[in-house]
Amino acid sequence: MSILDIRVLGDPILREETKPVREITDAHRTLIDDMFATMHAAHGIGLAAPQVGRIERIAVVDVEGGGQPIALVNPEIVSFSSDTDKSEEGCLSIPDVFADVERPTRVVVRALDRHGQPIEIEASDLLARCLQHEIDHLHGKLFIDYLSVLKRRSALAKWAKTKDRYPAYVRRLTDEEVAEHHRDEEL
Ligand code: K1U
Ligand code: ZN
């Protein structure tokens, strides 16, 4: 498995609409495995294909307490609860920036799994939030788009101070982060 570079805010791919996957091939399954490895190495709970420079409609999530890791191909939210929660979000593509986002508490998501089998997930709380965040990525939307003008300005000001750490809008995980990931895999 490979650890992939993560694209950060400013890379136009993060604003693109992804393309539905017509037939799931071994190349897609390799991408899914690499996305899980990258997400775990970066200590994330989700990752969407545009974040690793790909335009396929694919995302992965692994939320503690949310059951097993889930790979989602062509996911769609088919229902949202009317009740909402406000909670802090981060994004692996906007490192060190966090803000409260209000979202529906529960969602139902339909997708295909890595073998092309249809799956339906009824999710609440952090899993529901993470699924919404990842499916937004697949439509070029970022959590900062939900913020008020003032909060978005403050998030972007924070980002402006750190973005120079990511030349060409690429976040390459450090050797230490990758080594830690390999150690965890061996346990
Ligand atoms: O898509 C991503 O950028 C991954 C993102 C997913 C996410 C985090 C929090 C709420 C919704 C979606 C992350 O994993 S950022 C990592 C992080 O800050 C975090 C990790 C565990 C719990 C909460 C946040
Ligand atoms: Zn994100």
PDB file of C-alpha atoms and ligand atoms in Angstrom:
ATOM      1  CA  MET A   1       0.000   0.000   0.000  1.00  0.00           C
ATOM      2  CA  SER A   2       1.179   3.523  -0.741  1.00  0.00           C
ATOM      3  CA  ILE A   3       0.804   6.702   1.249  1.00  0.00           C
ATOM      4  CA  LEU A   4      -0.441   9.363  -1.180  1.00  0.00           C
ATOM      5  CA  ASP A   5       0.201  13.100  -1.202  1.00  0.00           C
ATOM      6  CA  ILE A   6      -2.760  15.135   0.080  1.00  0.00           C
ATOM      7  CA  ARG A   7      -3.876  18.186  -1.913  1.00  0.00           C
ATOM      8  CA  VAL A   8      -4.544  21.295   0.149  1.00  0.00           C
ATOM      9  CA  LEU A   9      -6.774  24.350  -0.160  1.00  0.00           C
ATOM     10  CA  GLY A  10      -5.897  26.261  -3.326  1.00  0.00           C
ATOM     11  CA  ASP A  11      -5.504  23.166  -5.502  1.00  0.00           C
ATOM     12  CA  PRO A  12      -8.336  23.471  -8.064  1.00  0.00           C
ATOM     13  CA  ILE A  13      -9.076  19.722  -7.913  1.00  0.00           C
ATOM     14  CA  LEU A  14     -10.689  20.272  -4.495  1.00  0.00           C
ATOM     15  CA  ARG A  15     -13.363  22.374  -6.216  1.00  0.00           C
ATOM     16  CA  GLU A  16     -14.138  19.946  -9.048  1.00  0.00           C
ATOM     17  CA  GLU A  17     -17.167  17.707  -9.405  1.00  0.00           C
ATOM     18  CA  THR A  18     -16.053  14.060  -9.367  1.00  0.00           C
ATOM     19  CA  LYS A  19     -16.978  11.505 -12.024  1.00  0.00           C
ATOM     20  CA  PRO A  20     -19.128   8.472 -11.144  1.00  0.00           C
ATOM     21  CA  VAL A  21     -17.286   5.145 -11.367  1.00  0.00           C
ATOM     22  CA  ARG A  22     -18.875   3.027 -14.121  1.00  0.00           C
ATOM     23  CA  GLU A  23     -17.128  -0.286 -13.377  1.00  0.00           C
ATOM     24  CA  ILE A  24     -15.048  -1.000 -10.265  1.00  0.00           C
ATOM     25  CA  THR A  25     -11.679  -2.416 -11.288  1.00  0.00           C
ATOM     26  CA  ASP A  26      -8.596  -3.622  -9.389  1.00  0.00           C
ATOM     27  CA  ALA A  27      -7.106  -0.143  -9.984  1.00  0.00           C
ATOM     28  CA  HIS A  28     -10.033   1.363  -8.025  1.00  0.00           C
ATOM     29  CA  ARG A  29      -9.520  -1.196  -5.240  1.00  0.00           C
ATOM     30  CA  THR A  30      -5.821  -0.248  -5.069  1.00  0.00           C
ATOM     31  CA  LEU A  31      -6.842   3.426  -4.852  1.00  0.00           C
ATOM     32  CA  ILE A  32      -9.237   2.565  -1.995  1.00  0.00           C
ATOM     33  CA  ASP A  33      -6.475   0.673  -0.114  1.00  0.00           C
ATOM     34  CA  ASP A  34      -4.058   3.593  -0.606  1.00  0.00           C
ATOM     35  CA  MET A  35      -6.722   6.063   0.559  1.00  0.00           C
ATOM     36  CA  PHE A  36      -7.277   4.059   3.770  1.00  0.00           C
ATOM     37  CA  ALA A  37      -3.506   3.934   4.389  1.00  0.00           C
ATOM     38  CA  THR A  38      -3.165   7.685   3.748  1.00  0.00           C
ATOM     39  CA  MET A  39      -6.154   8.547   5.942  1.00  0.00           C
ATOM     40  CA  HIS A  40      -4.851   6.414   8.834  1.00  0.00           C
ATOM     41  CA  ALA A  41      -1.297   7.789   8.514  1.00  0.00           C
ATOM     42  CA  ALA A  42      -2.704  11.343   8.621  1.00  0.00           C
ATOM     43  CA  HIS A  43      -4.920  10.491  11.650  1.00  0.00           C
ATOM     44  CA  GLY A  44      -8.073  11.318   9.724  1.00  0.00           C
ATOM     45  CA  ILE A  45     -11.503   9.731  10.002  1.00  0.00           C
ATOM     46  CA  GLY A  46     -12.341  10.162   6.325  1.00  0.00           C
ATOM     47  CA  LEU A  47     -10.797  10.928   2.936  1.00  0.00           C
ATOM     48  CA  ALA A  48     -12.238  11.657  -0.522  1.00  0.00           C
ATOM     49  CA  ALA A  49     -10.556  10.991  -3.877  1.00  0.00           C
ATOM     50  CA  PRO A  50     -10.030  14.675  -4.852  1.00  0.00           C
ATOM     51  CA  GLN A  51      -7.926  15.069  -1.698  1.00  0.00           C
ATOM     52  CA  VAL A  52      -5.405  12.693  -3.254  1.00  0.00           C
ATOM     53  CA  GLY A  53      -5.637  14.259  -6.695  1.00  0.00           C
ATOM     54  CA  ARG A  54      -8.216  11.887  -8.211  1.00  0.00           C
ATOM     55  CA  ILE A  55     -11.564  12.670  -9.787  1.00  0.00           C
ATOM     56  CA  GLU A  56     -13.306   9.323  -9.226  1.00  0.00           C
ATOM     57  CA  ARG A  57     -16.397   9.445  -6.969  1.00  0.00           C
ATOM     58  CA  ILE A  58     -14.807   7.448  -4.144  1.00  0.00           C
ATOM     59  CA  ALA A  59     -14.446   8.117  -0.408  1.00  0.00           C
ATOM     60  CA  VAL A  60     -13.369   6.174   2.666  1.00  0.00           C
ATOM     61  CA  VAL A  61     -14.364   6.634   6.311  1.00  0.00           C
ATOM     62  CA  ASP A  62     -13.262   5.029   9.563  1.00  0.00           C
ATOM     63  CA  VAL A  63     -14.896   6.559  12.609  1.00  0.00           C
ATOM     64  CA  GLU A  64     -14.211   5.134  16.042  1.00  0.00           C
ATOM     65  CA  GLY A  65     -17.453   3.662  17.354  1.00  0.00           C
ATOM     66  CA  GLY A  66     -18.935   3.754  13.826  1.00  0.00           C
ATOM     67  CA  GLY A  67     -18.283   0.057  13.088  1.00  0.00           C
ATOM     68  CA  GLN A  68     -15.760  -1.095  10.515  1.00  0.00           C
ATOM     69  CA  PRO A  69     -13.930   1.018   7.922  1.00  0.00           C
ATOM     70  CA  ILE A  70     -16.224   1.820   4.977  1.00  0.00           C
ATOM     71  CA  ALA A  71     -15.269   2.362   1.317  1.00  0.00           C
ATOM     72  CA  LEU A  72     -17.919   4.219  -0.661  1.00  0.00           C
ATOM     73  CA  VAL A  73     -18.141   4.251  -4.441  1.00  0.00           C
ATOM     74  CA  ASN A  74     -20.671   6.667  -6.008  1.00  0.00           C
ATOM     75  CA  PRO A  75     -22.207   7.551  -2.605  1.00  0.00           C
ATOM     76  CA  GLU A  76     -25.417   9.571  -2.383  1.00  0.00           C
ATOM     77  CA  ILE A  77     -27.260  10.907   0.633  1.00  0.00           C
ATOM     78  CA  VAL A  78     -30.834   9.712   0.238  1.00  0.00           C
ATOM     79  CA  SER A  79     -32.257  11.253   3.415  1.00  0.00           C
ATOM     80  CA  PHE A  80     -31.301  13.829   6.048  1.00  0.00           C
ATOM     81  CA  SER A  81     -32.853  14.303   9.501  1.00  0.00           C
ATOM     82  CA  SER A  82     -34.522  17.623  10.179  1.00  0.00           C
ATOM     83  CA  ASP A  83     -32.710  17.893  13.521  1.00  0.00           C
ATOM     84  CA  THR A  84     -29.191  19.297  13.340  1.00  0.00           C
ATOM     85  CA  ASP A  85     -26.035  19.397  15.481  1.00  0.00           C
ATOM     86  CA  LYS A  86     -23.246  21.927  15.589  1.00  0.00           C
ATOM     87  CA  SER A  87     -19.786  20.466  16.113  1.00  0.00           C
ATOM     88  CA  GLU A  88     -16.158  21.159  15.303  1.00  0.00           C
ATOM     89  CA  GLU A  89     -14.728  19.946  11.996  1.00  0.00           C
ATOM     90  CA  GLY A  90     -11.273  19.814  10.530  1.00  0.00           C
ATOM     91  CA  CYS A  91     -10.101  18.797   7.062  1.00  0.00           C
ATOM     92  CA  LEU A  92      -6.928  16.995   6.031  1.00  0.00           C
ATOM     93  CA  SER A  93      -6.790  19.442   3.095  1.00  0.00           C
ATOM     94  CA  ILE A  94      -6.890  22.513   5.368  1.00  0.00           C
ATOM     95  CA  PRO A  95      -4.477  21.478   8.141  1.00  0.00           C
ATOM     96  CA  ASP A  96      -4.734  23.231  11.526  1.00  0.00           C
ATOM     97  CA  VAL A  97      -7.992  25.023  10.694  1.00  0.00           C
ATOM     98  CA  PHE A  98     -11.060  24.018  12.711  1.00  0.00           C
ATOM     99  CA  ALA A  99     -14.560  25.484  12.939  1.00  0.00           C
ATOM    100  CA  ASP A 100     -18.047  24.594  14.111  1.00  0.00           C
ATOM    101  CA  VAL A 101     -20.375  23.421  11.350  1.00  0.00           C
ATOM    102  CA  GLU A 102     -24.100  22.782  11.665  1.00  0.00           C
ATOM    103  CA  ARG A 103     -25.293  19.657   9.859  1.00  0.00           C
ATOM    104  CA  PRO A 104     -28.215  17.188   9.984  1.00  0.00           C
ATOM    105  CA  THR A 105     -27.667  14.754  12.875  1.00  0.00           C
ATOM    106  CA  ARG A 106     -28.645  11.667  10.890  1.00  0.00           C
ATOM    107  CA  VAL A 107     -28.349  10.635   7.252  1.00  0.00           C
ATOM    108  CA  VAL A 108     -29.000   7.600   5.097  1.00  0.00           C
ATOM    109  CA  VAL A 109     -26.325   7.014   2.443  1.00  0.00           C
ATOM    110  CA  ARG A 110     -26.467   4.625  -0.522  1.00  0.00           C
ATOM    111  CA  ALA A 111     -23.293   3.597  -2.319  1.00  0.00           C
ATOM    112  CA  LEU A 112     -21.473   0.655  -3.842  1.00  0.00           C
ATOM    113  CA  ASP A 113     -18.829  -1.215  -1.866  1.00  0.00           C
ATOM    114  CA  ARG A 114     -15.371  -2.097  -3.247  1.00  0.00           C
ATOM    115  CA  HIS A 115     -16.878  -5.129  -5.034  1.00  0.00           C
ATOM    116  CA  GLY A 116     -19.745  -3.191  -6.611  1.00  0.00           C
ATOM    117  CA  GLN A 117     -22.358  -4.442  -4.168  1.00  0.00           C
ATOM    118  CA  PRO A 118     -25.016  -1.879  -3.129  1.00  0.00           C
ATOM    119  CA  ILE A 119     -24.796  -0.778   0.520  1.00  0.00           C
ATOM    120  CA  GLU A 120     -27.042   1.439   2.633  1.00  0.00           C
ATOM    121  CA  ILE A 121     -25.740   3.109   5.790  1.00  0.00           C
ATOM    122  CA  GLU A 122     -27.956   4.685   8.445  1.00  0.00           C
ATOM    123  CA  ALA A 123     -25.611   6.972  10.335  1.00  0.00           C
ATOM    124  CA  SER A 124     -25.820   9.405  13.219  1.00  0.00           C
ATOM    125  CA  ASP A 125     -23.515  11.760  15.091  1.00  0.00           C
ATOM    126  CA  LEU A 126     -19.825  11.706  14.064  1.00  0.00           C
ATOM    127  CA  LEU A 127     -20.276   9.046  11.346  1.00  0.00           C
ATOM    128  CA  ALA A 128     -23.143  11.063   9.809  1.00  0.00           C
ATOM    129  CA  ARG A 129     -21.021  14.229   9.957  1.00  0.00           C
ATOM    130  CA  CYS A 130     -18.019  12.509   8.413  1.00  0.00           C
ATOM    131  CA  LEU A 131     -20.126  11.004   5.595  1.00  0.00           C
ATOM    132  CA  GLN A 132     -21.569  14.445   4.805  1.00  0.00           C
ATOM    133  CA  HIS A 133     -18.092  16.023   4.859  1.00  0.00           C
ATOM    134  CA  GLU A 134     -16.691  13.355   2.481  1.00  0.00           C
ATOM    135  CA  ILE A 135     -19.657  13.439   0.087  1.00  0.00           C
ATOM    136  CA  ASP A 136     -19.335  17.238  -0.008  1.00  0.00           C
ATOM    137  CA  HIS A 137     -15.699  16.770  -1.115  1.00  0.00           C
ATOM    138  CA  LEU A 138     -16.972  14.651  -4.020  1.00  0.00           C
ATOM    139  CA  HIS A 139     -19.001  17.678  -5.154  1.00  0.00           C
ATOM    140  CA  GLY A 140     -16.204  20.233  -4.698  1.00  0.00           C
ATOM    141  CA  LYS A 141     -17.568  21.566  -1.409  1.00  0.00           C
ATOM    142  CA  LEU A 142     -15.472  22.221   1.714  1.00  0.00           C
ATOM    143  CA  PHE A 143     -16.512  22.713   5.335  1.00  0.00           C
ATOM    144  CA  ILE A 144     -15.407  26.364   5.258  1.00  0.00           C
ATOM    145  CA  ASP A 145     -18.199  27.005   2.709  1.00  0.00           C
ATOM    146  CA  TYR A 146     -20.730  26.622   5.542  1.00  0.00           C
ATOM    147  CA  LEU A 147     -19.184  29.356   7.701  1.00  0.00           C
ATOM    148  CA  SER A 148     -20.485  32.880   8.136  1.00  0.00           C
ATOM    149  CA  VAL A 149     -18.503  35.602   6.347  1.00  0.00           C
ATOM    150  CA  LEU A 150     -16.668  36.520   9.568  1.00  0.00           C
ATOM    151  CA  LYS A 151     -15.841  32.941  10.592  1.00  0.00           C
ATOM    152  CA  ARG A 152     -14.748  32.060   7.071  1.00  0.00           C
ATOM    153  CA  ARG A 153     -12.512  35.131   6.999  1.00  0.00           C
ATOM    154  CA  SER A 154     -10.946  34.094  10.295  1.00  0.00           C
ATOM    155  CA  ALA A 155     -10.436  30.482   9.068  1.00  0.00           C
ATOM    156  CA  LEU A 156      -8.798  31.754   5.868  1.00  0.00           C
ATOM    157  CA  ALA A 157      -6.564  34.124   7.870  1.00  0.00           C
ATOM    158  CA  LYS A 158      -5.354  31.140   9.918  1.00  0.00           C
ATOM    159  CA  TRP A 159      -4.796  29.177   6.696  1.00  0.00           C
ATOM    160  CA  ALA A 160      -2.845  32.082   5.148  1.00  0.00           C
ATOM    161  CA  LYS A 161      -0.314  31.745   7.984  1.00  0.00           C
ATOM    162  CA  THR A 162       0.291  28.027   7.389  1.00  0.00           C
ATOM    163  CA  LYS A 163      -0.257  27.453   3.670  1.00  0.00           C
ATOM    164  CA  ASP A 164       3.384  28.203   2.789  1.00  0.00           C
ATOM    165  CA  ARG A 165       4.282  24.868   4.412  1.00  0.00           C
ATOM    166  CA  TYR A 166       2.612  23.189   1.429  1.00  0.00           C
ATOM    167  CA  PRO A 167       4.411  24.161  -1.798  1.00  0.00           C
ATOM    168  CA  ALA A 168       2.381  23.495  -4.965  1.00  0.00           C
ATOM    169  CA  TYR A 169      -0.650  22.770  -2.721  1.00  0.00           C
ATOM    170  CA  VAL A 170       0.775  19.383  -1.735  1.00  0.00           C
ATOM    171  CA  ARG A 171       0.889  17.994   1.783  1.00  0.00           C
ATOM    172  CA  ARG A 172       3.393  15.151   1.875  1.00  0.00           C
ATOM    173  CA  LEU A 173       3.200  13.226   5.146  1.00  0.00           C
ATOM    174  CA  THR A 174       6.470  13.302   7.045  1.00  0.00           C
ATOM    175  CA  ASP A 175       8.727  10.237   7.224  1.00  0.00           C
ATOM    176  CA  GLU A 176       7.846  10.076  10.912  1.00  0.00           C
ATOM    177  CA  GLU A 177       4.086  10.003  10.214  1.00  0.00           C
ATOM    178  CA  VAL A 178       4.573   7.266   7.603  1.00  0.00           C
ATOM    179  CA  ALA A 179       6.868   5.232   9.901  1.00  0.00           C
ATOM    180  CA  GLU A 180       4.358   5.517  12.751  1.00  0.00           C
ATOM    181  CA  HIS A 181       1.646   4.232  10.387  1.00  0.00           C
ATOM    182  CA  HIS A 182       3.777   1.196   9.429  1.00  0.00           C
ATOM    183  CA  ARG A 183       4.502   0.482  13.115  1.00  0.00           C
ATOM    184  CA  ASP A 184       0.751   0.611  13.894  1.00  0.00           C
ATOM    185  CA  GLU A 185       0.052  -1.783  10.995  1.00  0.00           C
ATOM    186  CA  GLU A 186       2.469  -4.328  12.436  1.00  0.00           C
ATOM    187  CA  LEU A 187       0.752  -4.366  15.860  1.00  0.00           C
TER     188      LEU A 187
HETATM  189  O1  K1U B   1     -12.044  14.659   4.679  1.00  0.00           O
HETATM  190  C1  K1U B   1     -11.204  15.029   5.511  1.00  0.00           C
HETATM  191  O2  K1U B   1     -10.582  16.058   5.334  1.00  0.00           O
HETATM  192  C2  K1U B   1     -10.989  14.219   6.747  1.00  0.00           C
HETATM  193  C3  K1U B   1     -11.596  14.855   7.979  1.00  0.00           C
HETATM  194  C4  K1U B   1     -12.972  14.297   8.207  1.00  0.00           C
HETATM  195  C5  K1U B   1     -13.829  14.938   9.247  1.00  0.00           C
HETATM  196  C6  K1U B   1     -13.340  15.365  10.463  1.00  0.00           C
HETATM  197  C7  K1U B   1     -14.197  15.924  11.394  1.00  0.00           C
HETATM  198  C8  K1U B   1     -15.509  16.050  11.131  1.00  0.00           C
HETATM  199  C9  K1U B   1     -15.984  15.639   9.924  1.00  0.00           C
HETATM  200  C10 K1U B   1     -15.148  15.063   8.984  1.00  0.00           C
HETATM  201  C11 K1U B   1     -10.690  14.521   9.138  1.00  0.00           C
HETATM  202  O3  K1U B   1     -10.531  13.408   9.505  1.00  0.00           O
HETATM  203  S1  K1U B   1      -9.854  15.817   9.859  1.00  0.00           S
HETATM  204  C12 K1U B   1      -9.036  15.052  11.232  1.00  0.00           C
HETATM  205  C13 K1U B   1      -9.647  15.542  12.440  1.00  0.00           C
HETATM  206  O4  K1U B   1      -9.445  16.672  12.701  1.00  0.00           O
HETATM  207  C14 K1U B   1     -10.565  14.757  13.282  1.00  0.00           C
HETATM  208  C15 K1U B   1     -10.272  13.476  13.606  1.00  0.00           C
HETATM  209  C16 K1U B   1     -11.145  12.788  14.445  1.00  0.00           C
HETATM  210  C17 K1U B   1     -12.284  13.375  14.932  1.00  0.00           C
HETATM  211  C18 K1U B   1     -12.559  14.690  14.597  1.00  0.00           C
HETATM  212  C19 K1U B   1     -11.684  15.385  13.787  1.00  0.00           C
HETATM  213 ZN    ZN B   2     -12.026  17.376   4.316  1.00  0.00          ZN
END
